Amino acid sequence: SYELTQPPSVSVSPGQTARITCSGDALPKQYAYWYQQKPGQAPVLVIYKDSERPSGIPERFSGSSSGTTVTLTISGVQAEDEADYYCQSADSSGTFSVFGGGTKLTVL
Amino acid sequence: QITLKESGPTLVKPTQTLTLTCTFSGFSLSTSGVGVGWIRQPPGKALEWLALIYWDDDKRYSPSLKSRLTITKDTSKNQVVLTMTNMDPVDTATYYCAHTRLLWFGESGTNWFDPWGQGTLVTVSS
């Protein structure tokens, strides 16, 4: 079955830039999406179609794509950004959705 | 404003069938491109996509769980129902429903989940 691979954890100090990657063979053919999940809460969409930002999401959140890897970048990380982040995409045919294993962002 | 809310049993016994209902407002499942998906999350673990249904009754299932899942919609009631058979303790999780949109690009489609319901914790135990 198709899988998306994320690093389990990323740590940064406040004000620094955090980069979270997501790798998958179908990513050159499929868009990727990013969700932020804080403890006890439902996930929230922070990036759609690789690099678009929904209304209400701070400008410090951005996304990019290169080959089989997509990246979520958080510039000027704030303490409130500490959360789990999940990428989501689809298989090459666009039939099935899939989530990455999640990355825990720790703000030191 | 789109809202979704999951409802169903909080405790089921092994081998039983789980039935969850997603009741939504702020959109119609008769609108082209619109759908509702189900995603679950075992305690302390990652999100797992389960199934989704589109406005045209197109149904998609996770390949690994397809034999156990059924998704249906009642457009007049603004509800989507997910059933999962033969429940096991490993199915203990928070189950979420979410609004989704289908976007075609070229010959392929893409979808994303936004917003999500608050989730409902289902425990499988005898």
PDB file of C-alpha atoms in Angstrom:
ATOM      1  CA  SER A   1       0.000   0.000   0.000  1.00  0.00           C
ATOM      2  CA  TYR A   2       1.064   3.584  -0.623  1.00  0.00           C
ATOM      3  CA  GLU A   3       2.842   5.411   2.201  1.00  0.00           C
ATOM      4  CA  LEU A   4       3.934   8.932   3.054  1.00  0.00           C
ATOM      5  CA  THR A   5       7.059   9.233   5.217  1.00  0.00           C
ATOM      6  CA  GLN A   6       7.626  12.010   7.751  1.00  0.00           C
ATOM      7  CA  PRO A   7      10.342  12.452  10.395  1.00  0.00           C
ATOM      8  CA  PRO A   8       8.950  11.592  13.847  1.00  0.00           C
ATOM      9  CA  SER A   9      10.157  14.800  15.419  1.00  0.00           C
ATOM     10  CA  VAL A  10      11.595  18.246  14.698  1.00  0.00           C
ATOM     11  CA  SER A  11      12.841  20.683  17.324  1.00  0.00           C
ATOM     12  CA  VAL A  12      13.529  24.398  16.933  1.00  0.00           C
ATOM     13  CA  SER A  13      14.001  27.423  19.145  1.00  0.00           C
ATOM     14  CA  PRO A  14      11.491  30.274  19.083  1.00  0.00           C
ATOM     15  CA  GLY A  15      12.041  32.598  16.143  1.00  0.00           C
ATOM     16  CA  GLN A  16      13.873  29.996  14.087  1.00  0.00           C
ATOM     17  CA  THR A  17      12.611  28.248  10.964  1.00  0.00           C
ATOM     18  CA  ALA A  18      11.132  24.760  11.152  1.00  0.00           C
ATOM     19  CA  ARG A  19      11.041  22.506   8.120  1.00  0.00           C
ATOM     20  CA  ILE A  20       8.999  19.308   8.088  1.00  0.00           C
ATOM     21  CA  THR A  21       9.320  16.965   5.132  1.00  0.00           C
ATOM     22  CA  CYS A  22       6.983  14.371   3.670  1.00  0.00           C
ATOM     23  CA  SER A  23       8.111  11.869   1.060  1.00  0.00           C
ATOM     24  CA  GLY A  24       6.093   9.674  -1.265  1.00  0.00           C
ATOM     25  CA  ASP A  25       6.473   8.187  -4.714  1.00  0.00           C
ATOM     26  CA  ALA A  26       3.242   9.702  -6.033  1.00  0.00           C
ATOM     27  CA  LEU A  27       3.920  13.240  -4.832  1.00  0.00           C
ATOM     28  CA  PRO A  28       5.160  14.388  -8.252  1.00  0.00           C
ATOM     29  CA  LYS A  29       1.666  13.532  -9.553  1.00  0.00           C
ATOM     30  CA  GLN A  30      -0.498  14.437  -6.573  1.00  0.00           C
ATOM     31  CA  TYR A  31      -1.026  17.517  -4.447  1.00  0.00           C
ATOM     32  CA  ALA A  32      -0.127  17.453  -0.772  1.00  0.00           C
ATOM     33  CA  TYR A  33      -1.916  18.919   2.205  1.00  0.00           C
ATOM     34  CA  TRP A  34      -0.736  19.730   5.724  1.00  0.00           C
ATOM     35  CA  TYR A  35      -2.651  19.611   9.004  1.00  0.00           C
ATOM     36  CA  GLN A  36      -1.788  20.893  12.450  1.00  0.00           C
ATOM     37  CA  GLN A  37      -3.086  18.987  15.462  1.00  0.00           C
ATOM     38  CA  LYS A  38      -2.735  20.218  19.009  1.00  0.00           C
ATOM     39  CA  PRO A  39      -3.352  17.894  21.982  1.00  0.00           C
ATOM     40  CA  GLY A  40      -6.983  16.993  22.444  1.00  0.00           C
ATOM     41  CA  GLN A  41      -8.060  18.849  19.305  1.00  0.00           C
ATOM     42  CA  ALA A  42      -9.114  17.902  15.802  1.00  0.00           C
ATOM     43  CA  PRO A  43      -6.650  18.517  12.963  1.00  0.00           C
ATOM     44  CA  VAL A  44      -6.711  21.877  11.193  1.00  0.00           C
ATOM     45  CA  LEU A  45      -5.734  22.401   7.553  1.00  0.00           C
ATOM     46  CA  VAL A  46      -2.751  24.768   7.289  1.00  0.00           C
ATOM     47  CA  ILE A  47      -1.584  24.206   3.671  1.00  0.00           C
ATOM     48  CA  TYR A  48      -3.507  22.903   0.648  1.00  0.00           C
ATOM     49  CA  LYS A  49      -2.473  22.078  -2.915  1.00  0.00           C
ATOM     50  CA  ASP A  50       1.201  21.970  -1.923  1.00  0.00           C
ATOM     51  CA  SER A  51       1.627  25.659  -1.166  1.00  0.00           C
ATOM     52  CA  GLU A  52      -1.700  27.437  -0.746  1.00  0.00           C
ATOM     53  CA  ARG A  53      -2.608  28.850   2.638  1.00  0.00           C
ATOM     54  CA  PRO A  54      -6.234  28.837   3.848  1.00  0.00           C
ATOM     55  CA  SER A  55      -7.680  32.051   5.145  1.00  0.00           C
ATOM     56  CA  GLY A  56      -6.893  32.584   8.795  1.00  0.00           C
ATOM     57  CA  ILE A  57      -3.603  30.672   8.709  1.00  0.00           C
ATOM     58  CA  PRO A  58      -0.617  32.887   9.591  1.00  0.00           C
ATOM     59  CA  GLU A  59       1.768  33.850   6.798  1.00  0.00           C
ATOM     60  CA  ARG A  60       4.641  32.132   8.595  1.00  0.00           C
ATOM     61  CA  PHE A  61       3.231  28.817   7.361  1.00  0.00           C
ATOM     62  CA  SER A  62       4.281  27.919   3.814  1.00  0.00           C
ATOM     63  CA  GLY A  63       4.579  24.814   1.672  1.00  0.00           C
ATOM     64  CA  SER A  64       6.714  23.691  -1.230  1.00  0.00           C
ATOM     65  CA  SER A  65       7.176  20.681  -3.451  1.00  0.00           C
ATOM     66  CA  SER A  66      10.174  19.153  -5.165  1.00  0.00           C
ATOM     67  CA  GLY A  67      10.012  15.754  -6.799  1.00  0.00           C
ATOM     68  CA  THR A  68       8.958  13.094  -4.328  1.00  0.00           C
ATOM     69  CA  THR A  69       9.211  15.403  -1.301  1.00  0.00           C
ATOM     70  CA  VAL A  70       6.973  18.152  -0.014  1.00  0.00           C
ATOM     71  CA  THR A  71       7.989  20.487   2.777  1.00  0.00           C
ATOM     72  CA  LEU A  72       6.069  22.478   5.359  1.00  0.00           C
ATOM     73  CA  THR A  73       8.041  25.515   6.484  1.00  0.00           C
ATOM     74  CA  ILE A  74       7.208  27.540   9.563  1.00  0.00           C
ATOM     75  CA  SER A  75       9.177  30.776   9.655  1.00  0.00           C
ATOM     76  CA  GLY A  76       9.684  32.578  12.938  1.00  0.00           C
ATOM     77  CA  VAL A  77       8.325  29.682  14.980  1.00  0.00           C
ATOM     78  CA  GLN A  78       6.239  30.624  17.980  1.00  0.00           C
ATOM     79  CA  ALA A  79       5.483  28.607  21.092  1.00  0.00           C
ATOM     80  CA  GLU A  80       1.881  28.192  19.920  1.00  0.00           C
ATOM     81  CA  ASP A  81       3.125  26.288  16.857  1.00  0.00           C
ATOM     82  CA  GLU A  82       4.133  23.321  19.007  1.00  0.00           C
ATOM     83  CA  ALA A  83       1.907  20.531  17.702  1.00  0.00           C
ATOM     84  CA  ASP A  84       1.777  17.404  15.589  1.00  0.00           C
ATOM     85  CA  TYR A  85       1.836  17.975  11.844  1.00  0.00           C
ATOM     86  CA  TYR A  86       0.499  15.525   9.262  1.00  0.00           C
ATOM     87  CA  CYS A  87       0.834  15.497   5.504  1.00  0.00           C
ATOM     88  CA  GLN A  88      -1.926  14.016   3.351  1.00  0.00           C
ATOM     89  CA  SER A  89      -2.052  13.115  -0.292  1.00  0.00           C
ATOM     90  CA  ALA A  90      -3.375  10.381  -2.585  1.00  0.00           C
ATOM     91  CA  ASP A  91      -2.110   7.424  -4.557  1.00  0.00           C
ATOM     92  CA  SER A  92      -0.990   8.085  -8.124  1.00  0.00           C
ATOM     93  CA  SER A  93      -4.484   7.509  -9.519  1.00  0.00           C
ATOM     94  CA  GLY A  94      -6.074   9.866  -7.006  1.00  0.00           C
ATOM     95  CA  THR A  95      -8.359   7.130  -5.759  1.00  0.00           C
ATOM     96  CA  PHE A  96      -7.247   6.678  -2.154  1.00  0.00           C
ATOM     97  CA  SER A  97      -6.305   9.229   0.461  1.00  0.00           C
ATOM     98  CA  VAL A  98      -3.312   8.647   2.701  1.00  0.00           C
ATOM     99  CA  PHE A  99      -1.776  10.376   5.711  1.00  0.00           C
ATOM    100  CA  GLY A 100       1.848  10.514   6.745  1.00  0.00           C
ATOM    101  CA  GLY A 101       2.931   9.195  10.120  1.00  0.00           C
ATOM    102  CA  GLY A 102       3.033  12.657  11.657  1.00  0.00           C
ATOM    103  CA  THR A 103       5.820  14.890  12.960  1.00  0.00           C
ATOM    104  CA  LYS A 104       5.921  16.284  16.469  1.00  0.00           C
ATOM    105  CA  LEU A 105       7.213  19.848  16.412  1.00  0.00           C
ATOM    106  CA  THR A 106       8.820  20.870  19.680  1.00  0.00           C
ATOM    107  CA  VAL A 107       9.551  24.526  20.372  1.00  0.00           C
ATOM    108  CA  LEU A 108      12.531  24.578  22.717  1.00  0.00           C
TER     109      LEU A 108
ATOM    110  CA  GLN B   1     -20.000  28.133   8.380  1.00  0.00           C
ATOM    111  CA  ILE B   2     -19.429  24.400   7.971  1.00  0.00           C
ATOM    112  CA  THR B   3     -19.732  22.204  11.039  1.00  0.00           C
ATOM    113  CA  LEU B   4     -19.682  18.439  11.503  1.00  0.00           C
ATOM    114  CA  LYS B   5     -20.341  16.272  14.522  1.00  0.00           C
ATOM    115  CA  GLU B   6     -19.789  12.564  15.029  1.00  0.00           C
ATOM    116  CA  SER B   7     -22.135  10.410  17.096  1.00  0.00           C
ATOM    117  CA  GLY B   8     -22.285   6.771  18.055  1.00  0.00           C
ATOM    118  CA  PRO B   9     -21.386   4.332  20.819  1.00  0.00           C
ATOM    119  CA  THR B  10     -18.395   5.017  23.011  1.00  0.00           C
ATOM    120  CA  LEU B  11     -17.918   1.331  23.848  1.00  0.00           C
ATOM    121  CA  VAL B  12     -18.328  -1.715  21.626  1.00  0.00           C
ATOM    122  CA  LYS B  13     -17.483  -5.346  22.250  1.00  0.00           C
ATOM    123  CA  PRO B  14     -15.089  -7.361  20.098  1.00  0.00           C
ATOM    124  CA  THR B  15     -16.731  -8.854  16.985  1.00  0.00           C
ATOM    125  CA  GLN B  16     -19.578  -6.315  17.110  1.00  0.00           C
ATOM    126  CA  THR B  17     -20.387  -3.855  14.330  1.00  0.00           C
ATOM    127  CA  LEU B  18     -19.726  -0.155  14.886  1.00  0.00           C
ATOM    128  CA  THR B  19     -22.125   2.393  13.409  1.00  0.00           C
ATOM    129  CA  LEU B  20     -21.107   6.045  13.435  1.00  0.00           C
ATOM    130  CA  THR B  21     -23.127   8.988  12.185  1.00  0.00           C
ATOM    131  CA  CYS B  22     -21.738  12.286  10.953  1.00  0.00           C
ATOM    132  CA  THR B  23     -24.291  15.102  11.072  1.00  0.00           C
ATOM    133  CA  PHE B  24     -23.268  18.250   9.268  1.00  0.00           C
ATOM    134  CA  SER B  25     -24.448  21.748   8.421  1.00  0.00           C
ATOM    135  CA  GLY B  26     -23.287  24.572   6.197  1.00  0.00           C
ATOM    136  CA  PHE B  27     -23.067  22.538   2.994  1.00  0.00           C
ATOM    137  CA  SER B  28     -25.080  20.082   0.939  1.00  0.00           C
ATOM    138  CA  LEU B  29     -24.029  16.637  -0.203  1.00  0.00           C
ATOM    139  CA  SER B  30     -25.946  17.244  -3.396  1.00  0.00           C
ATOM    140  CA  THR B  31     -23.475  19.940  -4.475  1.00  0.00           C
ATOM    141  CA  SER B  32     -21.018  18.891  -7.176  1.00  0.00           C
ATOM    142  CA  GLY B  33     -17.552  18.162  -5.845  1.00  0.00           C
ATOM    143  CA  VAL B  34     -18.551  17.903  -2.205  1.00  0.00           C
ATOM    144  CA  GLY B  35     -17.946  14.892   0.006  1.00  0.00           C
ATOM    145  CA  VAL B  36     -17.546  13.641   3.559  1.00  0.00           C
ATOM    146  CA  GLY B  37     -14.667  11.519   4.775  1.00  0.00           C
ATOM    147  CA  TRP B  38     -13.915   9.442   7.864  1.00  0.00           C
ATOM    148  CA  ILE B  39     -10.513   9.371   9.520  1.00  0.00           C
ATOM    149  CA  ARG B  40      -9.473   7.682  12.766  1.00  0.00           C
ATOM    150  CA  GLN B  41      -6.637   8.086  15.246  1.00  0.00           C
ATOM    151  CA  PRO B  42      -5.699   5.454  17.839  1.00  0.00           C
ATOM    152  CA  PRO B  43      -4.540   6.964  21.134  1.00  0.00           C
ATOM    153  CA  GLY B  44      -1.075   8.453  20.692  1.00  0.00           C
ATOM    154  CA  LYS B  45      -0.843   7.351  17.076  1.00  0.00           C
ATOM    155  CA  ALA B  46      -1.172   8.779  13.594  1.00  0.00           C
ATOM    156  CA  LEU B  47      -4.211   9.657  11.528  1.00  0.00           C
ATOM    157  CA  GLU B  48      -5.578   6.915   9.284  1.00  0.00           C
ATOM    158  CA  TRP B  49      -7.971   7.583   6.396  1.00  0.00           C
ATOM    159  CA  LEU B  50     -10.905   5.149   6.336  1.00  0.00           C
ATOM    160  CA  ALA B  51     -13.468   6.096   3.703  1.00  0.00           C
ATOM    161  CA  LEU B  52     -15.210   8.910   1.886  1.00  0.00           C
ATOM    162  CA  ILE B  53     -18.374   9.481  -0.093  1.00  0.00           C
ATOM    163  CA  TYR B  54     -19.005  12.139  -2.746  1.00  0.00           C
ATOM    164  CA  TRP B  55     -22.089  14.014  -3.883  1.00  0.00           C
ATOM    165  CA  ASP B  56     -22.591  11.581  -6.760  1.00  0.00           C
ATOM    166  CA  ASP B  57     -22.489   8.550  -4.405  1.00  0.00           C
ATOM    167  CA  ASP B  58     -18.930   7.698  -5.449  1.00  0.00           C
ATOM    168  CA  LYS B  59     -17.542   5.745  -2.485  1.00  0.00           C
ATOM    169  CA  ARG B  60     -13.858   5.200  -1.669  1.00  0.00           C
ATOM    170  CA  TYR B  61     -12.435   2.873   0.992  1.00  0.00           C
ATOM    171  CA  SER B  62      -9.039   2.283   2.518  1.00  0.00           C
ATOM    172  CA  PRO B  63      -7.689  -0.821   0.768  1.00  0.00           C
ATOM    173  CA  SER B  64      -6.618  -2.347   4.079  1.00  0.00           C
ATOM    174  CA  LEU B  65     -10.088  -2.001   5.645  1.00  0.00           C
ATOM    175  CA  LYS B  66     -12.358  -2.182   2.617  1.00  0.00           C
ATOM    176  CA  SER B  67     -13.873  -5.556   3.524  1.00  0.00           C
ATOM    177  CA  ARG B  68     -15.092  -4.197   6.879  1.00  0.00           C
ATOM    178  CA  LEU B  69     -16.357  -0.737   5.918  1.00  0.00           C
ATOM    179  CA  THR B  70     -19.564   0.639   4.451  1.00  0.00           C
ATOM    180  CA  ILE B  71     -20.284   4.322   3.938  1.00  0.00           C
ATOM    181  CA  THR B  72     -23.669   5.767   3.039  1.00  0.00           C
ATOM    182  CA  LYS B  73     -25.263   9.191   2.851  1.00  0.00           C
ATOM    183  CA  ASP B  74     -28.695  10.643   3.550  1.00  0.00           C
ATOM    184  CA  THR B  75     -28.721  13.948   1.740  1.00  0.00           C
ATOM    185  CA  SER B  76     -32.113  14.998   3.106  1.00  0.00           C
ATOM    186  CA  LYS B  77     -30.911  14.541   6.692  1.00  0.00           C
ATOM    187  CA  ASN B  78     -27.416  15.969   6.116  1.00  0.00           C
ATOM    188  CA  GLN B  79     -25.899  12.778   7.482  1.00  0.00           C
ATOM    189  CA  VAL B  80     -23.217  10.286   6.520  1.00  0.00           C
ATOM    190  CA  VAL B  81     -23.051   6.884   8.197  1.00  0.00           C
ATOM    191  CA  LEU B  82     -19.995   4.652   8.512  1.00  0.00           C
ATOM    192  CA  THR B  83     -20.254   1.035   9.590  1.00  0.00           C
ATOM    193  CA  MET B  84     -17.273  -1.111  10.531  1.00  0.00           C
ATOM    194  CA  THR B  85     -17.778  -4.820  11.116  1.00  0.00           C
ATOM    195  CA  ASN B  86     -15.921  -7.276  13.319  1.00  0.00           C
ATOM    196  CA  MET B  87     -14.510  -4.710  15.727  1.00  0.00           C
ATOM    197  CA  ASP B  88     -11.283  -5.531  17.559  1.00  0.00           C
ATOM    198  CA  PRO B  89      -9.454  -3.825  20.431  1.00  0.00           C
ATOM    199  CA  VAL B  90      -6.925  -2.465  17.879  1.00  0.00           C
ATOM    200  CA  ASP B  91      -9.806  -0.442  16.410  1.00  0.00           C
ATOM    201  CA  THR B  92      -9.951   1.639  19.583  1.00  0.00           C
ATOM    202  CA  ALA B  93      -9.534   5.198  18.330  1.00  0.00           C
ATOM    203  CA  THR B  94     -10.980   8.648  17.970  1.00  0.00           C
ATOM    204  CA  TYR B  95     -13.081   8.674  14.835  1.00  0.00           C
ATOM    205  CA  TYR B  96     -13.395  11.925  12.904  1.00  0.00           C
ATOM    206  CA  CYS B  97     -15.592  12.949  10.006  1.00  0.00           C
ATOM    207  CA  ALA B  98     -14.583  15.828   7.783  1.00  0.00           C
ATOM    208  CA  HIS B  99     -15.842  17.874   4.848  1.00  0.00           C
ATOM    209  CA  THR B 100     -13.925  17.207   1.654  1.00  0.00           C
ATOM    210  CA  ARG B 101     -13.802  18.643  -1.854  1.00  0.00           C
ATOM    211  CA  LEU B 102     -12.889  16.848  -5.052  1.00  0.00           C
ATOM    212  CA  LEU B 103     -10.807  18.864  -7.471  1.00  0.00           C
ATOM    213  CA  TRP B 104      -9.966  17.497 -10.897  1.00  0.00           C
ATOM    214  CA  PHE B 105      -6.657  18.359 -12.506  1.00  0.00           C
ATOM    215  CA  GLY B 106      -5.790  16.731 -15.774  1.00  0.00           C
ATOM    216  CA  GLU B 107      -6.983  13.142 -15.580  1.00  0.00           C
ATOM    217  CA  SER B 108      -6.598  12.827 -11.824  1.00  0.00           C
ATOM    218  CA  GLY B 109      -8.450  14.048  -8.781  1.00  0.00           C
ATOM    219  CA  THR B 110      -7.338  15.433  -5.473  1.00  0.00           C
ATOM    220  CA  ASN B 111      -9.157  16.031  -2.221  1.00  0.00           C
ATOM    221  CA  TRP B 112      -8.490  17.496   1.186  1.00  0.00           C
ATOM    222  CA  PHE B 113     -10.294  17.505   4.535  1.00  0.00           C
ATOM    223  CA  ASP B 114     -11.500  20.796   5.947  1.00  0.00           C
ATOM    224  CA  PRO B 115     -13.022  21.321   8.414  1.00  0.00           C
ATOM    225  CA  TRP B 116     -13.151  18.335  10.757  1.00  0.00           C
ATOM    226  CA  GLY B 117     -15.624  17.333  13.417  1.00  0.00           C
ATOM    227  CA  GLN B 118     -14.566  17.234  17.051  1.00  0.00           C
ATOM    228  CA  GLY B 119     -14.144  13.453  16.944  1.00  0.00           C
ATOM    229  CA  THR B 120     -15.621  10.666  19.026  1.00  0.00           C
ATOM    230  CA  LEU B 121     -13.605   8.145  21.036  1.00  0.00           C
ATOM    231  CA  VAL B 122     -14.644   4.549  20.474  1.00  0.00           C
ATOM    232  CA  THR B 123     -13.254   1.903  22.797  1.00  0.00           C
ATOM    233  CA  VAL B 124     -13.378  -1.768  21.868  1.00  0.00           C
ATOM    234  CA  SER B 125     -13.377  -3.968  24.944  1.00  0.00           C
ATOM    235  CA  SER B 126     -15.258  -6.882  26.391  1.00  0.00           C
TER     236      SER B 126
END
